[in-house]
N, C-alpha and C. Protein backbone atom coordinates (compact mmCIF):
# COMPACT_ATOMS: atom_id res chain seq x y z
N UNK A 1 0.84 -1.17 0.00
CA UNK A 1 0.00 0.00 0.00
C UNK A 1 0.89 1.24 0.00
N UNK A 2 0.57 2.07 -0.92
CA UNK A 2 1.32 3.60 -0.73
C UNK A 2 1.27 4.23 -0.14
N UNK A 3 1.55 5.10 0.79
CA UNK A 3 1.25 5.84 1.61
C UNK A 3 1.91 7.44 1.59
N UNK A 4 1.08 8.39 1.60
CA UNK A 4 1.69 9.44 1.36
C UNK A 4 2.36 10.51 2.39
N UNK A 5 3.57 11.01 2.41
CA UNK A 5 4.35 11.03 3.51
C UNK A 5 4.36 12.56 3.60
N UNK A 6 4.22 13.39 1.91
CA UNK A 6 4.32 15.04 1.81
C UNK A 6 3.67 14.85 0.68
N UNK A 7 2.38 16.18 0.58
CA UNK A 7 1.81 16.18 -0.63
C UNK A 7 1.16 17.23 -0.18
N UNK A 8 1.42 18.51 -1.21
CA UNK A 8 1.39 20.01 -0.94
C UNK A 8 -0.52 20.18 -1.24
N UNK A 9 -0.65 21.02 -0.73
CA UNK A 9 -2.36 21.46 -1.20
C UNK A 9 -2.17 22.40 -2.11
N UNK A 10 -1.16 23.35 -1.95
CA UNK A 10 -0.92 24.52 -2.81
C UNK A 10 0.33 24.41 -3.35
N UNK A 11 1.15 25.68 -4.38
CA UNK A 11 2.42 25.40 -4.48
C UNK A 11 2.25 26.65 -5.39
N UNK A 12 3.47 27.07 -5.73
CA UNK A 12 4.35 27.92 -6.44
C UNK A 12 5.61 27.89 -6.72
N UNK A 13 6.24 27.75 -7.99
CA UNK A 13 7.56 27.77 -8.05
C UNK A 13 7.96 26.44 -8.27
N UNK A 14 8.08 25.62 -6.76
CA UNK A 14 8.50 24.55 -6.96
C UNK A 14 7.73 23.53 -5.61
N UNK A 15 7.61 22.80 -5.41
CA UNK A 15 6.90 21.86 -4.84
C UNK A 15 7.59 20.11 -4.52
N UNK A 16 7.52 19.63 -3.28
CA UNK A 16 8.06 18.01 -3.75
C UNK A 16 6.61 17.39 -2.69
N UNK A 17 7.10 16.58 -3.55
CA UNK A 17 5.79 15.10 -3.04
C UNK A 17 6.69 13.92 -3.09
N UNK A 18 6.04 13.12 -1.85
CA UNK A 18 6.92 12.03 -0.91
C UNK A 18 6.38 11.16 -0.84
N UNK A 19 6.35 9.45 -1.41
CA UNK A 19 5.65 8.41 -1.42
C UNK A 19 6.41 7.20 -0.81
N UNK A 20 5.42 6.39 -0.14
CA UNK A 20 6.71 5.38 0.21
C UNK A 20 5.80 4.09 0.18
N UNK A 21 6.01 3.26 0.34
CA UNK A 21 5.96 1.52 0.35
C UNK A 21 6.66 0.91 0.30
N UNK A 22 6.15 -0.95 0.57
CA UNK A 22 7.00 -1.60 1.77
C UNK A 22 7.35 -2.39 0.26
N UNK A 23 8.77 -2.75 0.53
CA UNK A 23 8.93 -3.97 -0.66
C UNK A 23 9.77 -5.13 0.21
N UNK A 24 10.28 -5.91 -0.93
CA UNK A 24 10.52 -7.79 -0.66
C UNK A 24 12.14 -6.93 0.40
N UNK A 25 13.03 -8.43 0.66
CA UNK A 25 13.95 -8.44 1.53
C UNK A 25 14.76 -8.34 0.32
N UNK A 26 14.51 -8.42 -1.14
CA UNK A 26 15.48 -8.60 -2.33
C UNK A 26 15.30 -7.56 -2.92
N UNK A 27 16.66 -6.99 -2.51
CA UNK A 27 17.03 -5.28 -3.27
C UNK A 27 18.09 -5.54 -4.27
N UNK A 28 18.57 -6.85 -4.36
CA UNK A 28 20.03 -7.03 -5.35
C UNK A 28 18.70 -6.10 -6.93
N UNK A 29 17.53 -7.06 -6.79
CA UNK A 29 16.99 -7.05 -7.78
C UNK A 29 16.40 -6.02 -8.43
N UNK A 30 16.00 -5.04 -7.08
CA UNK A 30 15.59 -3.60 -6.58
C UNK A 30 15.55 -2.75 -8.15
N UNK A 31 16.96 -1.95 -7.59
CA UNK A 31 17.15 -1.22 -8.57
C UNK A 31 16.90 -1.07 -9.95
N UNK A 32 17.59 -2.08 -10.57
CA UNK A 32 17.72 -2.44 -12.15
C UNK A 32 16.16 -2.28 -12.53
N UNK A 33 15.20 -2.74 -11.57
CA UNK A 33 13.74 -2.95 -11.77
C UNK A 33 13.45 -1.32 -11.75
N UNK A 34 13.82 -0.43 -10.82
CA UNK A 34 13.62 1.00 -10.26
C UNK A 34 13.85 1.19 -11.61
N UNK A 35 15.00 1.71 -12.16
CA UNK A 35 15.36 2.44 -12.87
C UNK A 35 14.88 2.11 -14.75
N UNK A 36 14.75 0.90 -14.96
CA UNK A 36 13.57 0.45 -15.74
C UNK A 36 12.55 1.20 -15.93
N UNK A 37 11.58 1.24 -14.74
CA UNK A 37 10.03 1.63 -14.73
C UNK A 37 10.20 3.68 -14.72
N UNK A 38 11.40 3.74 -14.34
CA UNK A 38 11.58 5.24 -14.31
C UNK A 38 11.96 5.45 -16.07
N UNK A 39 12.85 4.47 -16.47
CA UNK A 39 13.60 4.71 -18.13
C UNK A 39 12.27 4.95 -18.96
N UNK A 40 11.11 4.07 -18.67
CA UNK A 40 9.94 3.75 -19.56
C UNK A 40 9.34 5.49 -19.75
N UNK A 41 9.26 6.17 -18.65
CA UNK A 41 8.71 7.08 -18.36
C UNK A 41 9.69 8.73 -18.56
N UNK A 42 10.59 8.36 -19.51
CA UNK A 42 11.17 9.37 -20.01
C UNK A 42 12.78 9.88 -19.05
N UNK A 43 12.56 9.24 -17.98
CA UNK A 43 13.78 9.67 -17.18
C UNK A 43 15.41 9.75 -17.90
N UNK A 44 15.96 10.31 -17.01
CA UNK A 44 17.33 10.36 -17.83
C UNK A 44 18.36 10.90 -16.70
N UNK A 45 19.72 10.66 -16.91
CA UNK A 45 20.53 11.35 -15.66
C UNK A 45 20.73 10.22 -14.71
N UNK A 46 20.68 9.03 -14.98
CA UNK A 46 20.77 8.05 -13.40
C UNK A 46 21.66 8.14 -12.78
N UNK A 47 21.61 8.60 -11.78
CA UNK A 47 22.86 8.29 -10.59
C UNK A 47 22.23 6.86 -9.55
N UNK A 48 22.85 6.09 -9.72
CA UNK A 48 22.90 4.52 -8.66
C UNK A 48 23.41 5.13 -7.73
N UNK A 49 23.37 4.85 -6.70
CA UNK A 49 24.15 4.70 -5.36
C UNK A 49 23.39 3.29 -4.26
N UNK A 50 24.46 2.66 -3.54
CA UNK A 50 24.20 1.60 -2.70
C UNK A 50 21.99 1.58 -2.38
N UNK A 51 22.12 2.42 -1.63
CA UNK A 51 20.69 3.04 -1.02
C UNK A 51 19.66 3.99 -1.87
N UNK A 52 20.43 4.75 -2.66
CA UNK A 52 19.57 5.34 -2.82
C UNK A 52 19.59 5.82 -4.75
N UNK A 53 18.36 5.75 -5.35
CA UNK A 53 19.25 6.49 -7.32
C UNK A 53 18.58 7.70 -7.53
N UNK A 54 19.08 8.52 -8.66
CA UNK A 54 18.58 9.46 -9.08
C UNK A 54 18.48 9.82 -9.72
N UNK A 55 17.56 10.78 -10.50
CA UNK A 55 17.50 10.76 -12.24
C UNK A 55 16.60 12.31 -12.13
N UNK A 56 16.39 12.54 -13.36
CA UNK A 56 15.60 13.92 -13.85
C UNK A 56 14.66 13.60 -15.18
N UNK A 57 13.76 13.90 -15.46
CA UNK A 57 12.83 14.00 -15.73
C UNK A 57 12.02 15.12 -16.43
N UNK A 58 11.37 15.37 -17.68
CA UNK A 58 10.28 16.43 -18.10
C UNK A 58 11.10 17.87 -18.72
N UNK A 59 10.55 18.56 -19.11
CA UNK A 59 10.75 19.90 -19.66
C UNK A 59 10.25 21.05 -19.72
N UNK A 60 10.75 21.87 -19.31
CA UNK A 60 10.74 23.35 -18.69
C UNK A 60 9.40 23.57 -19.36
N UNK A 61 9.03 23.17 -20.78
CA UNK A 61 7.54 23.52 -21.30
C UNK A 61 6.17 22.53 -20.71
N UNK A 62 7.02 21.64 -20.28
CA UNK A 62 5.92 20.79 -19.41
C UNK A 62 5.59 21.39 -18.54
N UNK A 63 6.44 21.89 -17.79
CA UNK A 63 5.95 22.63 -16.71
C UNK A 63 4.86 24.29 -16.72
N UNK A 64 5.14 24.30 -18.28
CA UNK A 64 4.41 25.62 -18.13
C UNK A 64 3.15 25.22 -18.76
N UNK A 65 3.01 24.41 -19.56
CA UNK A 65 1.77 23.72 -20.41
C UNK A 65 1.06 22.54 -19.86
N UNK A 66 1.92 21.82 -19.25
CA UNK A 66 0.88 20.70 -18.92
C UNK A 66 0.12 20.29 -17.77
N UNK A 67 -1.34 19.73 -17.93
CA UNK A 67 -1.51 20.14 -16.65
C UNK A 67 -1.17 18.54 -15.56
N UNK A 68 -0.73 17.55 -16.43
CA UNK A 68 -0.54 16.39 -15.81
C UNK A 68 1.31 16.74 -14.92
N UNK A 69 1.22 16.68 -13.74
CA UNK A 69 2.79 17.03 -12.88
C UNK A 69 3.89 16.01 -13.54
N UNK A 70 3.80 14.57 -14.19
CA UNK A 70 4.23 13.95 -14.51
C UNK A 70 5.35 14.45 -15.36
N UNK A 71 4.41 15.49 -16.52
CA UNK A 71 5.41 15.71 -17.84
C UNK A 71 6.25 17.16 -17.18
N UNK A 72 5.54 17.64 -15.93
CA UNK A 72 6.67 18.63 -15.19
C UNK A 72 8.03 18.54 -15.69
N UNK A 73 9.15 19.34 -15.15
CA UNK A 73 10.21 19.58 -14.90
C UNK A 73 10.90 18.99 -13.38
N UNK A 74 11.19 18.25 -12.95
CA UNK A 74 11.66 17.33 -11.77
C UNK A 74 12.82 16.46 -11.49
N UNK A 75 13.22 16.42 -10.51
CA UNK A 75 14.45 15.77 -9.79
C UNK A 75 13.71 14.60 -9.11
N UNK A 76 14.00 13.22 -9.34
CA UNK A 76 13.33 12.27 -8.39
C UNK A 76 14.55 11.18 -8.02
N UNK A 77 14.19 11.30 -6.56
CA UNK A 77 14.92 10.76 -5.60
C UNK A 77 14.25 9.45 -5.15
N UNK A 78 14.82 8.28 -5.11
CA UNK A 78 14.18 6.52 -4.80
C UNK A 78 14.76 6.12 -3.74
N UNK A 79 15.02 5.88 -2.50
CA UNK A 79 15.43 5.45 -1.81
C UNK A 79 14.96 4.78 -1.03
N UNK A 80 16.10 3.83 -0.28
CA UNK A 80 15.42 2.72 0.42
C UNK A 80 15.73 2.23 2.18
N UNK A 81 14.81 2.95 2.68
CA UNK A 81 14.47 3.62 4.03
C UNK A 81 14.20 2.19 5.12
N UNK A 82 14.15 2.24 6.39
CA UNK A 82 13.75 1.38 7.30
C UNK A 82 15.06 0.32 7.23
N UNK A 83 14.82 -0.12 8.45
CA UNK A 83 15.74 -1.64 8.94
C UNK A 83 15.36 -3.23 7.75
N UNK A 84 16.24 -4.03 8.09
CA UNK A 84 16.27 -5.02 7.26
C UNK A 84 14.93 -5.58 6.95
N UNK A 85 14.04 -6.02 8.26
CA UNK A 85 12.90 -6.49 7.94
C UNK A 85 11.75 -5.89 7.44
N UNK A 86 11.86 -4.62 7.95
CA UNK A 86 10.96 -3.22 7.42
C UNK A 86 11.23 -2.35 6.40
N UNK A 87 11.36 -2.83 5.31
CA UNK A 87 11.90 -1.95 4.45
C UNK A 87 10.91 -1.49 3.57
N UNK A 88 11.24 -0.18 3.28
CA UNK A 88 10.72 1.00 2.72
C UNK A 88 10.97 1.46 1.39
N UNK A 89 10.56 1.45 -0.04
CA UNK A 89 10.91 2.35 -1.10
C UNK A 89 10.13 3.81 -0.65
N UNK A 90 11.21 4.94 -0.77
CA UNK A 90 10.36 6.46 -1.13
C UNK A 90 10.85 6.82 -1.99
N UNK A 91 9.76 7.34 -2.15
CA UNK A 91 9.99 8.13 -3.94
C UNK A 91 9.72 9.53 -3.64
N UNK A 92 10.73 10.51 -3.89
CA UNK A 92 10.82 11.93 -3.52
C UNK A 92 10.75 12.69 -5.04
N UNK A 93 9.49 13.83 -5.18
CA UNK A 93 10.15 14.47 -6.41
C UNK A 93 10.02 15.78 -6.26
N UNK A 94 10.93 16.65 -6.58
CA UNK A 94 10.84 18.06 -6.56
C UNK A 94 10.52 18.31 -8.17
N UNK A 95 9.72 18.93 -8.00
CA UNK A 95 9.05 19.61 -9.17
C UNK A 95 8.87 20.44 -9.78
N UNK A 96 9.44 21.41 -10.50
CA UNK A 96 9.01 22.99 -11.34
C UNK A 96 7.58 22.86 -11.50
N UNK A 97 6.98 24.00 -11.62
CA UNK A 97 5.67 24.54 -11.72
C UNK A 97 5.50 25.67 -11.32
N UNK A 98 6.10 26.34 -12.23
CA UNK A 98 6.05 27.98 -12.10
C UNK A 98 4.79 29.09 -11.48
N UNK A 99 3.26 28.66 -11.94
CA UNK A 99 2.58 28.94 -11.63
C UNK A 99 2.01 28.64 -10.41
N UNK A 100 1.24 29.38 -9.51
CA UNK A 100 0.36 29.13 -8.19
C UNK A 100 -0.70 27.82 -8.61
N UNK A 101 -0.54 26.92 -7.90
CA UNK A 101 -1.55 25.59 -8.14
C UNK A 101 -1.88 25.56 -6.89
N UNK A 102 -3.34 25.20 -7.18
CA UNK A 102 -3.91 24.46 -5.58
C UNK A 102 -3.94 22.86 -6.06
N UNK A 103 -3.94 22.17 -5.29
CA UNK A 103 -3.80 20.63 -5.61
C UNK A 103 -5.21 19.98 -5.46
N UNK A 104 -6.25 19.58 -5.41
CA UNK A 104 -7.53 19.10 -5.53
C UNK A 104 -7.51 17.40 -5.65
N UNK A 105 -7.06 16.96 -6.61
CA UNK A 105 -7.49 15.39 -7.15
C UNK A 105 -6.18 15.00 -6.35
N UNK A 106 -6.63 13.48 -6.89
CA UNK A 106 -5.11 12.77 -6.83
C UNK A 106 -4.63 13.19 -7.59
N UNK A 107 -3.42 12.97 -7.05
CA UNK A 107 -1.74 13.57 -8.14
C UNK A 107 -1.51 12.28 -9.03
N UNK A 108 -1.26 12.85 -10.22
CA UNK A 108 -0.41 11.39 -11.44
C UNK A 108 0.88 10.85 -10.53
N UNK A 109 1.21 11.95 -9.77
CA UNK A 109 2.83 11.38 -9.35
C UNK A 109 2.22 9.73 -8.02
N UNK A 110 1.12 10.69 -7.53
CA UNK A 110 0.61 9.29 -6.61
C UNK A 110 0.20 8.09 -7.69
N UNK A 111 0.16 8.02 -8.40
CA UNK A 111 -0.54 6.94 -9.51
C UNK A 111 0.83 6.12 -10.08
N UNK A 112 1.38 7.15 -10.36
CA UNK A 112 2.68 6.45 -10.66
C UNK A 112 3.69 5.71 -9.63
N UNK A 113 3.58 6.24 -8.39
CA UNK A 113 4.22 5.07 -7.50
C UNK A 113 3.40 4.21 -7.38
N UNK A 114 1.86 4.35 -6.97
CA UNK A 114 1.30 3.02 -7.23
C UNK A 114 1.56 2.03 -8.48
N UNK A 115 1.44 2.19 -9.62
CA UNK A 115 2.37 1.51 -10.38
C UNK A 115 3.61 1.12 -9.82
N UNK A 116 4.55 1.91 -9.79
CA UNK A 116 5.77 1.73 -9.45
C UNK A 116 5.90 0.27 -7.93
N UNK A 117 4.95 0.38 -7.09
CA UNK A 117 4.70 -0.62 -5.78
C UNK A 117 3.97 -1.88 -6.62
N UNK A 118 3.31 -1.58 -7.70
CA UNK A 118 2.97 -3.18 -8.45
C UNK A 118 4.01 -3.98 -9.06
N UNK A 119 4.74 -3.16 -9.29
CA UNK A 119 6.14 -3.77 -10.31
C UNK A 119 6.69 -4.04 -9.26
N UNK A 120 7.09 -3.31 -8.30
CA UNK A 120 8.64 -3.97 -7.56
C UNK A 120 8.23 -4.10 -5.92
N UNK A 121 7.01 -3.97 -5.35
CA UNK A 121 6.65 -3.91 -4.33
C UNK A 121 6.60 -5.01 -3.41
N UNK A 122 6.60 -5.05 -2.05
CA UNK A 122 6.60 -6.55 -1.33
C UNK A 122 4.89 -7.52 -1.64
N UNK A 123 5.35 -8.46 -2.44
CA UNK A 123 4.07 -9.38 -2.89
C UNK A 123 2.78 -9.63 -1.86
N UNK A 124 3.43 -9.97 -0.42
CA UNK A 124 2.35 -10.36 0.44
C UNK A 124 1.99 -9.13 1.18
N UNK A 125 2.02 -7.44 0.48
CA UNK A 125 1.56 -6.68 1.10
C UNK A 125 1.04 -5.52 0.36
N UNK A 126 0.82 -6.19 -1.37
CA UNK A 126 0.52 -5.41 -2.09
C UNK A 126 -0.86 -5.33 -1.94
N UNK A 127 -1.23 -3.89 -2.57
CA UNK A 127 -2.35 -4.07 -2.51
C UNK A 127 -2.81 -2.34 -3.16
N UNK A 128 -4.43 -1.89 -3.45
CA UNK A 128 -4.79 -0.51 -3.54
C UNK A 128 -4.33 0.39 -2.65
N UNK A 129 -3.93 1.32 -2.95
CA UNK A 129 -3.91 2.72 -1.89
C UNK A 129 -5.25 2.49 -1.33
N UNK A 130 -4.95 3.41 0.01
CA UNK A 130 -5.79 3.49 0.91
C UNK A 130 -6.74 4.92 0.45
N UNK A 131 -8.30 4.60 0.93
CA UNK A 131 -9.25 5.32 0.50
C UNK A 131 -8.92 6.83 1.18
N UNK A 132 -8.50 6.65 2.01
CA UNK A 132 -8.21 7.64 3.20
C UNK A 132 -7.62 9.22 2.34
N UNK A 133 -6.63 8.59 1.28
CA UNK A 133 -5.57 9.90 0.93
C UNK A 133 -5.96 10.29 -0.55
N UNK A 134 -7.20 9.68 -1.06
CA UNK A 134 -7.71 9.61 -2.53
C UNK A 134 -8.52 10.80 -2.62
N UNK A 135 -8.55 12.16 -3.04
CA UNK A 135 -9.27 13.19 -2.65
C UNK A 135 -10.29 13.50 -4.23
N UNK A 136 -11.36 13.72 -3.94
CA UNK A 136 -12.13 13.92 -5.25
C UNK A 136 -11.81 15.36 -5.77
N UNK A 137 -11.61 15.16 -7.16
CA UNK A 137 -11.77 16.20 -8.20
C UNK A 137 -12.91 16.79 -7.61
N UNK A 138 -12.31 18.50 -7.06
CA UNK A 138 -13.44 19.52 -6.35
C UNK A 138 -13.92 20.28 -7.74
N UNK A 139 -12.69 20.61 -8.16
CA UNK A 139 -13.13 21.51 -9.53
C UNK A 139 -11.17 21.15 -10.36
N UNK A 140 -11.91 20.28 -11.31
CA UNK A 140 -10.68 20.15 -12.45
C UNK A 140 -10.11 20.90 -13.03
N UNK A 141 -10.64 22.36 -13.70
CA UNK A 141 -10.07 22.97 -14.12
C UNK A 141 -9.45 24.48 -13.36
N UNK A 142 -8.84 23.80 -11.82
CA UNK A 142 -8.95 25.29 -11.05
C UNK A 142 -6.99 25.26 -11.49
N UNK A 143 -6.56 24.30 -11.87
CA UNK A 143 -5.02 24.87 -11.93
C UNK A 143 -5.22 25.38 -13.47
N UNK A 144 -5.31 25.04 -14.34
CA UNK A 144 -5.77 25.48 -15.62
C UNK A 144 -6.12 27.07 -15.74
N UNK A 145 -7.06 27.17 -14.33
CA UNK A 145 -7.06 28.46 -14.79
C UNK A 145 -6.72 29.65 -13.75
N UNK A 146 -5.82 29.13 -12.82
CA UNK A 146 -5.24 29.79 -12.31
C UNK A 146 -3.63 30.18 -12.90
N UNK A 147 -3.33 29.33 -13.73
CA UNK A 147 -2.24 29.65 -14.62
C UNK A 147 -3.22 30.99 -15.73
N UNK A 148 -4.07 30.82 -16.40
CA UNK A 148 -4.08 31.86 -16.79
C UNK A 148 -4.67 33.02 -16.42
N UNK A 149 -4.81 33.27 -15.41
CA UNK A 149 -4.94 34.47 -14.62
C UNK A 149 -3.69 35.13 -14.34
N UNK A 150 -2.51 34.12 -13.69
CA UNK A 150 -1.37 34.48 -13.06
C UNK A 150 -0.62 34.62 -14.59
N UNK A 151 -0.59 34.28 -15.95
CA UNK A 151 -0.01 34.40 -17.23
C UNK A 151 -0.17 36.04 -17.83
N UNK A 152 -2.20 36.28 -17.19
CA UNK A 152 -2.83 37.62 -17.58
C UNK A 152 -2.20 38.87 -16.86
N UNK A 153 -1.50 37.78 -15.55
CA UNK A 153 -1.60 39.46 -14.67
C UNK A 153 0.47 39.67 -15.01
């Protein structure tokens, strides 16, 4: 299950969101799998390290055009948190987004670690995100058009 650790309501400028879940005792296998499901998704820049990898992501026009955070501009950080038996993937991303956003729905970036916890996640503890952190679309088009207000003024 994913669980969300930082996830902004508002933002300007720049913003990070913090995901984590539990995976297997087998990290040899970890990575190579990490950085895969990140390659599929446009990433680029990998830095490996023992614990933790890192990569970058999206383009400066994503960030000003799109309204999915995914195709943003971002730094994402994977690391692997907790003691031997408790172990933890988080997925950290700092994000460009120049404009004032309020956050409303679920985030793509939450969707995508859920993906990300189906592929490489601990088997006997997979499962849906919890209903708890799933927030309904209040009004879809309020970042849409708070970019062009803040574009007008």
């Amino acid at each position: 299950m994913v669980t969300i650790v930082r996830q902004p309501r508002w933002s300007i400028w720049t913003y990070t969101e913090i995901y984590r879940f539990p995976v297997t005792d087998r990290v040899d296998a970890l990575w190579p799998a990490v950085e895969s499901f990140y390659r599929e998704r446009g990433a680029s820049g990998f830095v490996p390290d023992t614990d933790h990898l890192t990569c970058s992501r999206g383009h400066l026009i994503g960030s000003l055009f799109s309204p999915n955070e995914c195709h943003h501009r971002q730094s994402v950080v994977v690391r692997l948190t907790g003691p031997a038996r408790d172990r933890h993937l988080e997925c950290e991303y700092r994000c460009l987004s120049p404009y004032p956003e309020l956050h409303f729905s679920t985030r793509n970036l939450f969707v995508e670690v859920q993906d990300l916890a189906a592929q490489v996640g601990d088997p006997g503890r997979r499962g849906a995100a919890s209903e708890e952190h799933s927030r309904p679309a209040l009004w879809p088009g309020v970042g849409i058009a708070f970019r062009l207000f803040y574009g007008l003024y």
